[in-house]
mmCIF file of C-alpha atoms in Angstrom:
data_model
loop_
_atom_site.group_PDB
_atom_site.id
_atom_site.type_symbol
_atom_site.label_atom_id
_atom_site.label_comp_id
_atom_site.label_asym_id
_atom_site.label_seq_id
_atom_site.Cartn_x
_atom_site.Cartn_y
_atom_site.Cartn_z
ATOM 1 C CA UNK A 110 6.160 19.773 31.522
ATOM 2 C CA UNK A 111 7.006 17.535 34.379
ATOM 3 C CA UNK A 112 6.835 13.715 34.984
ATOM 4 C CA UNK A 113 3.671 13.822 37.159
ATOM 5 C CA UNK A 114 0.292 12.944 36.093
ATOM 6 C CA UNK A 115 -1.350 15.968 34.256
ATOM 7 C CA UNK A 116 -5.042 16.235 34.488
ATOM 8 C CA UNK A 117 -6.918 18.364 31.964
ATOM 9 C CA UNK A 118 -9.642 20.727 33.236
ATOM 10 C CA UNK A 119 -12.529 18.896 34.463
ATOM 11 C CA UNK A 120 -16.287 19.417 34.956
ATOM 12 C CA UNK A 121 -17.264 19.684 38.480
ATOM 13 C CA UNK A 122 -18.344 16.034 39.502
ATOM 14 C CA UNK A 123 -21.822 15.903 41.168
ATOM 15 C CA UNK A 124 -20.070 14.464 44.324
ATOM 16 C CA UNK A 125 -17.878 17.545 44.577
ATOM 17 C CA UNK A 126 -20.862 19.904 44.211
ATOM 18 C CA UNK A 127 -22.796 17.735 46.768
ATOM 19 C CA UNK A 128 -20.002 18.254 49.242
ATOM 20 C CA UNK A 129 -19.843 21.927 48.917
ATOM 21 C CA UNK A 130 -23.536 22.362 48.930
ATOM 22 C CA UNK A 131 -23.611 20.201 52.165
ATOM 23 C CA UNK A 132 -20.575 22.316 53.587
ATOM 24 C CA UNK A 133 -22.498 25.529 52.920
ATOM 25 C CA UNK A 134 -25.697 24.266 54.445
ATOM 26 C CA UNK A 135 -23.976 23.522 57.723
ATOM 27 C CA UNK A 136 -23.221 27.253 58.169
ATOM 28 C CA UNK A 137 -26.962 27.838 58.097
ATOM 29 C CA UNK A 138 -28.299 24.565 59.930
ATOM 30 C CA UNK A 139 -29.183 25.740 63.529
ATOM 31 C CA UNK A 140 -30.522 22.384 64.402
ATOM 32 C CA UNK A 141 -27.449 20.781 66.302
ATOM 33 C CA UNK A 142 -28.170 17.315 65.262
ATOM 34 C CA UNK A 143 -28.869 18.160 61.782
ATOM 35 C CA UNK A 144 -25.670 20.473 61.666
ATOM 36 C CA UNK A 145 -23.482 17.718 63.008
ATOM 37 C CA UNK A 146 -24.748 15.306 60.470
ATOM 38 C CA UNK A 147 -24.176 17.633 57.787
ATOM 39 C CA UNK A 148 -20.531 18.119 58.999
ATOM 40 C CA UNK A 149 -19.997 14.364 58.764
ATOM 41 C CA UNK A 150 -21.383 14.459 55.304
ATOM 42 C CA UNK A 151 -19.269 17.224 54.068
ATOM 43 C CA UNK A 152 -15.709 16.889 56.064
ATOM 44 C CA UNK A 153 -13.228 14.133 56.147
ATOM 45 C CA UNK A 154 -12.642 13.109 59.895
ATOM 46 C CA UNK A 155 -9.407 15.036 60.073
ATOM 47 C CA UNK A 156 -10.679 17.904 58.108
ATOM 48 C CA UNK A 157 -9.222 21.470 58.996
ATOM 49 C CA UNK A 158 -10.796 25.021 58.606
ATOM 50 C CA UNK A 159 -8.628 28.145 58.578
ATOM 51 C CA UNK A 160 -9.559 31.701 57.920
ATOM 52 C CA UNK A 161 -8.143 35.090 59.097
ATOM 53 C CA UNK A 162 -9.884 34.829 62.460
ATOM 54 C CA UNK A 163 -10.875 31.220 63.000
ATOM 55 C CA UNK A 164 -9.081 27.677 62.994
ATOM 56 C CA UNK A 165 -10.845 24.504 63.677
ATOM 57 C CA UNK A 166 -9.698 20.593 63.576
ATOM 58 C CA UNK A 167 -11.982 17.938 63.110
ATOM 59 C CA UNK A 168 -15.920 17.723 63.317
ATOM 60 C CA UNK A 169 -16.403 18.698 66.841
ATOM 61 C CA UNK A 170 -14.324 21.950 66.776
ATOM 62 C CA UNK A 171 -15.891 22.640 63.170
ATOM 63 C CA UNK A 172 -19.334 22.214 64.845
ATOM 64 C CA UNK A 173 -18.492 24.398 67.975
ATOM 65 C CA UNK A 174 -17.126 27.043 65.514
ATOM 66 C CA UNK A 175 -20.301 27.187 63.457
ATOM 67 C CA UNK A 176 -22.579 27.249 66.505
ATOM 68 C CA UNK A 177 -20.650 30.226 67.740
ATOM 69 C CA UNK A 178 -20.797 32.100 64.555
ATOM 70 C CA UNK A 179 -24.703 31.478 64.498
ATOM 71 C CA UNK A 180 -24.806 32.673 68.234
ATOM 72 C CA UNK A 181 -22.986 35.824 67.452
ATOM 73 C CA UNK A 182 -24.698 36.605 64.187
ATOM 74 C CA UNK A 183 -28.277 35.346 64.421
ATOM 75 C CA UNK A 184 -30.210 35.238 61.170
ATOM 76 C CA UNK A 185 -27.078 35.474 59.047
ATOM 77 C CA UNK A 186 -27.036 33.308 56.065
ATOM 78 C CA UNK A 187 -23.952 31.963 54.125
ATOM 79 C CA UNK A 188 -24.486 31.954 50.334
ATOM 80 C CA UNK A 189 -22.294 30.587 47.601
ATOM 81 C CA UNK A 190 -21.980 33.391 45.196
ATOM 82 C CA UNK A 191 -19.892 31.843 42.442
ATOM 83 C CA UNK A 192 -19.635 28.511 40.515
ATOM 84 C CA UNK A 193 -17.652 25.729 42.034
ATOM 85 C CA UNK A 194 -14.207 25.965 40.229
ATOM 86 C CA UNK A 195 -12.533 22.625 40.558
ATOM 87 C CA UNK A 196 -9.594 20.758 39.204
ATOM 88 C CA UNK A 197 -7.705 17.649 39.790
ATOM 89 C CA UNK A 198 -3.786 17.573 39.590
ATOM 90 C CA UNK A 199 -1.501 14.970 40.563
ATOM 91 C CA UNK A 200 -4.408 12.912 42.078
ATOM 92 C CA UNK A 201 -5.635 15.831 44.357
ATOM 93 C CA UNK A 202 -8.791 17.582 43.995
ATOM 94 C CA UNK A 203 -8.793 21.434 44.572
ATOM 95 C CA UNK A 204 -11.943 23.567 44.695
ATOM 96 C CA UNK A 205 -12.640 27.376 44.943
ATOM 97 C CA UNK A 206 -15.789 29.194 45.300
ATOM 98 C CA UNK A 207 -16.890 32.741 46.666
ATOM 99 C CA UNK A 208 -19.537 33.424 49.311
ATOM 100 C CA UNK A 209 -21.238 36.112 51.215
ATOM 101 C CA UNK A 210 -22.510 36.171 54.954
ATOM 102 C CA UNK A 211 -25.271 38.580 55.965
ATOM 103 C CA UNK A 212 -29.043 38.722 56.513
ATOM 104 C CA UNK A 213 -31.088 36.625 54.404
ATOM 105 C CA UNK A 214 -32.679 39.602 52.694
ATOM 106 C CA UNK A 215 -30.218 42.413 53.075
ATOM 107 C CA UNK A 216 -26.865 43.229 51.497
ATOM 108 C CA UNK A 217 -23.891 40.997 52.628
ATOM 109 C CA UNK A 218 -21.817 41.921 55.731
ATOM 110 C CA UNK A 219 -18.578 39.595 54.927
ATOM 111 C CA UNK A 220 -17.567 38.328 51.756
ATOM 112 C CA UNK A 221 -14.862 35.940 50.751
ATOM 113 C CA UNK A 222 -13.555 33.027 49.234
ATOM 114 C CA UNK A 223 -12.795 29.354 50.224
ATOM 115 C CA UNK A 224 -10.121 27.446 48.858
ATOM 116 C CA UNK A 225 -10.633 23.636 49.481
ATOM 117 C CA UNK A 226 -8.813 20.316 49.069
ATOM 118 C CA UNK A 227 -11.117 17.067 48.954
ATOM 119 C CA UNK A 228 -10.008 13.512 49.925
ATOM 120 C CA UNK A 229 -10.395 10.524 47.588
ATOM 121 C CA UNK A 230 -13.963 10.123 48.851
ATOM 122 C CA UNK A 231 -14.838 13.692 48.022
ATOM 123 C CA UNK A 232 -15.009 14.940 51.448
ATOM 124 C CA UNK A 233 -13.300 18.163 52.596
ATOM 125 C CA UNK A 234 -9.798 17.588 53.826
ATOM 126 C CA UNK A 235 -8.990 21.347 54.198
ATOM 127 C CA UNK A 236 -10.780 24.713 53.863
ATOM 128 C CA UNK A 237 -8.879 28.039 53.996
ATOM 129 C CA UNK A 238 -10.838 31.199 53.749
ATOM 130 C CA UNK A 239 -9.710 34.620 52.576
ATOM 131 C CA UNK A 240 -11.849 37.804 53.228
ATOM 132 C CA UNK A 241 -12.688 40.072 50.362
ATOM 133 C CA UNK A 242 -15.161 42.355 52.397
ATOM 134 C CA UNK A 243 -15.308 42.790 56.158
ATOM 135 C CA UNK A 244 -16.884 45.740 58.009
ATOM 136 C CA UNK A 245 -14.181 47.646 59.974
ATOM 137 C CA UNK A 246 -14.180 47.040 63.675
ATOM 138 C CA UNK B 224 -14.730 29.725 68.688
ATOM 139 C CA UNK B 225 -12.273 26.812 68.857
ATOM 140 C CA UNK B 226 -9.510 25.745 71.000
ATOM 141 C CA UNK B 227 -6.928 26.213 68.400
ATOM 142 C CA UNK B 228 -4.752 29.282 68.380
ATOM 143 C CA UNK B 229 -6.588 32.218 66.701
ATOM 144 C CA UNK B 230 -4.565 34.671 64.827
ATOM 145 C CA UNK B 231 -5.746 38.215 63.933
ATOM 146 C CA UNK B 232 -5.473 39.454 60.541
ATOM 147 C CA UNK B 233 -1.826 40.371 59.917
ATOM 148 C CA UNK B 234 0.016 42.624 57.577
ATOM 149 C CA UNK B 235 2.008 40.945 55.011
ATOM 150 C CA UNK B 236 5.553 40.464 56.301
ATOM 151 C CA UNK B 237 8.415 41.656 54.312
ATOM 152 C CA UNK B 238 9.806 38.060 54.036
ATOM 153 C CA UNK B 239 6.347 36.938 52.611
ATOM 154 C CA UNK B 240 6.449 39.612 49.941
ATOM 155 C CA UNK B 241 10.006 38.889 49.120
ATOM 156 C CA UNK B 242 9.181 35.234 48.587
ATOM 157 C CA UNK B 243 6.158 36.021 46.235
ATOM 158 C CA UNK B 244 8.210 38.537 44.305
ATOM 159 C CA UNK B 245 11.022 35.837 43.998
ATOM 160 C CA UNK B 246 8.469 33.391 42.799
ATOM 161 C CA UNK B 247 6.816 35.690 40.131
ATOM 162 C CA UNK B 248 10.440 36.520 38.760
ATOM 163 C CA UNK B 249 11.229 32.864 38.328
ATOM 164 C CA UNK B 250 8.464 32.710 35.802
ATOM 165 C CA UNK B 251 10.219 35.544 33.818
ATOM 166 C CA UNK B 252 13.680 34.510 34.243
ATOM 167 C CA UNK B 253 15.073 32.739 31.172
ATOM 168 C CA UNK B 254 18.709 32.555 32.224
ATOM 169 C CA UNK B 255 18.822 28.958 33.528
ATOM 170 C CA UNK B 256 21.183 29.430 36.369
ATOM 171 C CA UNK B 257 19.411 32.577 37.686
ATOM 172 C CA UNK B 258 16.193 30.913 37.479
ATOM 173 C CA UNK B 259 17.392 27.828 39.450
ATOM 174 C CA UNK B 260 18.736 30.186 42.218
ATOM 175 C CA UNK B 261 15.297 32.048 42.350
ATOM 176 C CA UNK B 262 13.490 28.807 42.671
ATOM 177 C CA UNK B 263 15.730 27.835 45.652
ATOM 178 C CA UNK B 264 15.097 31.206 47.235
ATOM 179 C CA UNK B 265 11.216 31.027 46.725
ATOM 180 C CA UNK B 266 10.649 27.461 47.310
ATOM 181 C CA UNK B 267 10.953 24.964 50.136
ATOM 182 C CA UNK B 268 12.854 21.861 49.028
ATOM 183 C CA UNK B 269 9.735 19.605 48.744
ATOM 184 C CA UNK B 270 7.432 22.385 47.312
ATOM 185 C CA UNK B 271 4.575 21.326 45.013
ATOM 186 C CA UNK B 272 3.012 23.309 42.206
ATOM 187 C CA UNK B 273 -0.538 22.422 40.833
ATOM 188 C CA UNK B 274 -2.809 24.012 38.503
ATOM 189 C CA UNK B 275 -5.449 22.935 36.087
ATOM 190 C CA UNK B 276 -2.838 21.666 33.449
ATOM 191 C CA UNK B 277 0.563 21.365 35.096
ATOM 192 C CA UNK B 278 1.859 19.604 38.253
ATOM 193 C CA UNK B 279 5.428 19.744 39.523
ATOM 194 C CA UNK B 280 7.212 18.384 42.766
ATOM 195 C CA UNK B 281 10.428 20.049 43.822
ATOM 196 C CA UNK B 282 12.853 22.578 42.457
ATOM 197 C CA UNK B 283 14.053 20.338 39.253
ATOM 198 C CA UNK B 284 10.468 19.752 38.231
ATOM 199 C CA UNK B 285 9.390 23.241 38.765
ATOM 200 C CA UNK B 286 12.412 24.444 36.776
ATOM 201 C CA UNK B 287 11.763 22.099 33.844
ATOM 202 C CA UNK B 288 7.902 23.469 34.065
ATOM 203 C CA UNK B 289 8.990 27.141 33.946
ATOM 204 C CA UNK B 290 11.290 26.347 31.073
ATOM 205 C CA UNK B 291 8.894 24.620 29.140
ATOM 206 C CA UNK B 292 6.232 27.384 29.426
ATOM 207 C CA UNK B 293 8.915 29.972 28.508
ATOM 208 C CA UNK B 294 9.838 27.943 25.397
ATOM 209 C CA UNK B 295 6.258 27.562 24.388
ATOM 210 C CA UNK B 296 5.313 31.234 24.962
ATOM 211 C CA UNK B 297 8.267 33.310 24.085
ATOM 212 C CA UNK B 298 8.232 36.946 25.454
ATOM 213 C CA UNK B 299 5.311 36.122 27.740
ATOM 214 C CA UNK B 300 5.545 37.801 31.151
ATOM 215 C CA UNK B 301 3.808 36.821 34.206
ATOM 216 C CA UNK B 302 2.759 39.869 36.339
ATOM 217 C CA UNK B 303 1.168 39.997 39.932
ATOM 218 C CA UNK B 304 -2.198 41.785 39.456
ATOM 219 C CA UNK B 305 -3.321 42.010 43.212
ATOM 220 C CA UNK B 306 -1.796 42.891 46.524
ATOM 221 C CA UNK B 307 -0.570 39.948 48.453
ATOM 222 C CA UNK B 308 -3.277 38.842 50.795
ATOM 223 C CA UNK B 309 -2.029 36.733 53.667
ATOM 224 C CA UNK B 310 -3.066 35.445 56.931
ATOM 225 C CA UNK B 311 -1.589 32.924 59.563
ATOM 226 C CA UNK B 312 -3.916 30.371 61.216
ATOM 227 C CA UNK B 313 -2.795 27.641 63.648
ATOM 228 C CA UNK B 314 0.865 28.374 62.792
ATOM 229 C CA UNK B 315 0.616 28.122 59.010
ATOM 230 C CA UNK B 316 0.682 30.902 56.684
ATOM 231 C CA UNK B 317 -1.548 31.129 53.772
ATOM 232 C CA UNK B 318 -1.123 33.661 50.798
ATOM 233 C CA UNK B 319 -3.180 34.574 47.715
ATOM 234 C CA UNK B 320 -2.636 36.940 44.791
ATOM 235 C CA UNK B 321 -4.026 37.169 41.271
ATOM 236 C CA UNK B 322 -1.678 37.221 38.010
ATOM 237 C CA UNK B 323 -1.647 37.632 34.273
ATOM 238 C CA UNK B 324 0.339 36.008 31.622
ATOM 239 C CA UNK B 325 0.790 37.534 28.128
ATOM 240 C CA UNK B 326 3.050 39.793 26.082
ATOM 241 C CA UNK B 327 4.846 42.373 28.062
ATOM 242 C CA UNK B 328 3.053 45.331 26.347
ATOM 243 C CA UNK B 329 -0.255 43.765 25.167
ATOM 244 C CA UNK B 330 -3.354 42.403 26.849
ATOM 245 C CA UNK B 331 -3.096 39.462 28.929
ATOM 246 C CA UNK B 332 -3.924 35.981 27.564
ATOM 247 C CA UNK B 333 -4.139 34.047 30.670
ATOM 248 C CA UNK B 334 -5.156 35.216 34.244
ATOM 249 C CA UNK B 335 -5.558 33.443 37.454
ATOM 250 C CA UNK B 336 -5.062 33.111 41.125
ATOM 251 C CA UNK B 337 -2.453 31.346 43.153
ATOM 252 C CA UNK B 338 -3.110 30.149 46.767
ATOM 253 C CA UNK B 339 -0.088 29.344 48.704
ATOM 254 C CA UNK B 340 1.157 27.893 51.846
ATOM 255 C CA UNK B 341 4.559 28.847 53.162
ATOM 256 C CA UNK B 342 6.765 26.919 55.621
ATOM 257 C CA UNK B 343 8.169 28.398 58.843
ATOM 258 C CA UNK B 344 11.129 29.888 56.790
ATOM 259 C CA UNK B 345 8.857 31.801 54.529
ATOM 260 C CA UNK B 346 9.274 29.444 51.566
ATOM 261 C CA UNK B 347 6.553 28.164 49.377
ATOM 262 C CA UNK B 348 5.350 24.835 50.523
ATOM 263 C CA UNK B 349 2.537 24.575 47.914
ATOM 264 C CA UNK B 350 1.220 26.839 45.085
ATOM 265 C CA UNK B 351 -2.212 25.931 43.597
ATOM 266 C CA UNK B 352 -3.225 27.907 40.694
ATOM 267 C CA UNK B 353 -6.929 28.506 39.394
ATOM 268 C CA UNK B 354 -7.642 30.047 36.166
ATOM 269 C CA UNK B 355 -10.077 33.008 35.590
ATOM 270 C CA UNK B 356 -9.203 33.779 31.858
ATOM 271 C CA UNK B 357 -7.890 31.425 29.251
ATOM 272 C CA UNK B 358 -8.301 31.287 25.506
ATOM 273 C CA UNK B 359 -10.231 28.656 23.984
ATOM 274 C CA UNK B 360 -8.232 26.072 22.331
#
């Protein structure tokens, strides 16, 4: 259908799953040192995060963003709520999964989906979040 | 939360809706000249399309891809099945919407979601498709 490399649907590689698990864990890691280490594990050095209300470039901004979210919503937990759906096309790996944010035990407050690209080492090059559920202000 | 420009959620601009409508129409346009014109309207010159089974770079490859899909599945229609969800972060516009593909009157055969980035002129810079429903081979 084109002269580009065509990749068949692939199972999620363990490295991809490990990256996404590490990424989700950074949202919930309130120890500053462990959070920075998790960010270094999950993200490429020039990784970018974008959603409708926040934008961060690189590990230091991502770390500050997560710290600010944790300070604003203490006790909230980010949970992945779907399988990790992933495919490779023309050498690039694309990933999506849904998530919820809210108190550990209670109903979610915010829900959305993250759409990600990964670099050749399986680290996040970009995360773009979209919101499916958000309390009205 | 970061030192980047933060954009509040925005309503979908008419130009964004027009681009997505033009894009969807190209999937269903079997007249070669009109399809090429629609692609020129919807896509940036270096636009890229990626999904689990196809990849195309630029208008000529995208046109060939759509022609091949139409030849393989005559009578199938691509329909947008969600609102256009869009936000701007750090100067980039991100868009998502769900779609179905199948006979005009019958149930859908394939369903999925497209994640898109648009350039400053509101044209598609990238489309990455994920599949939510696909017949087993």
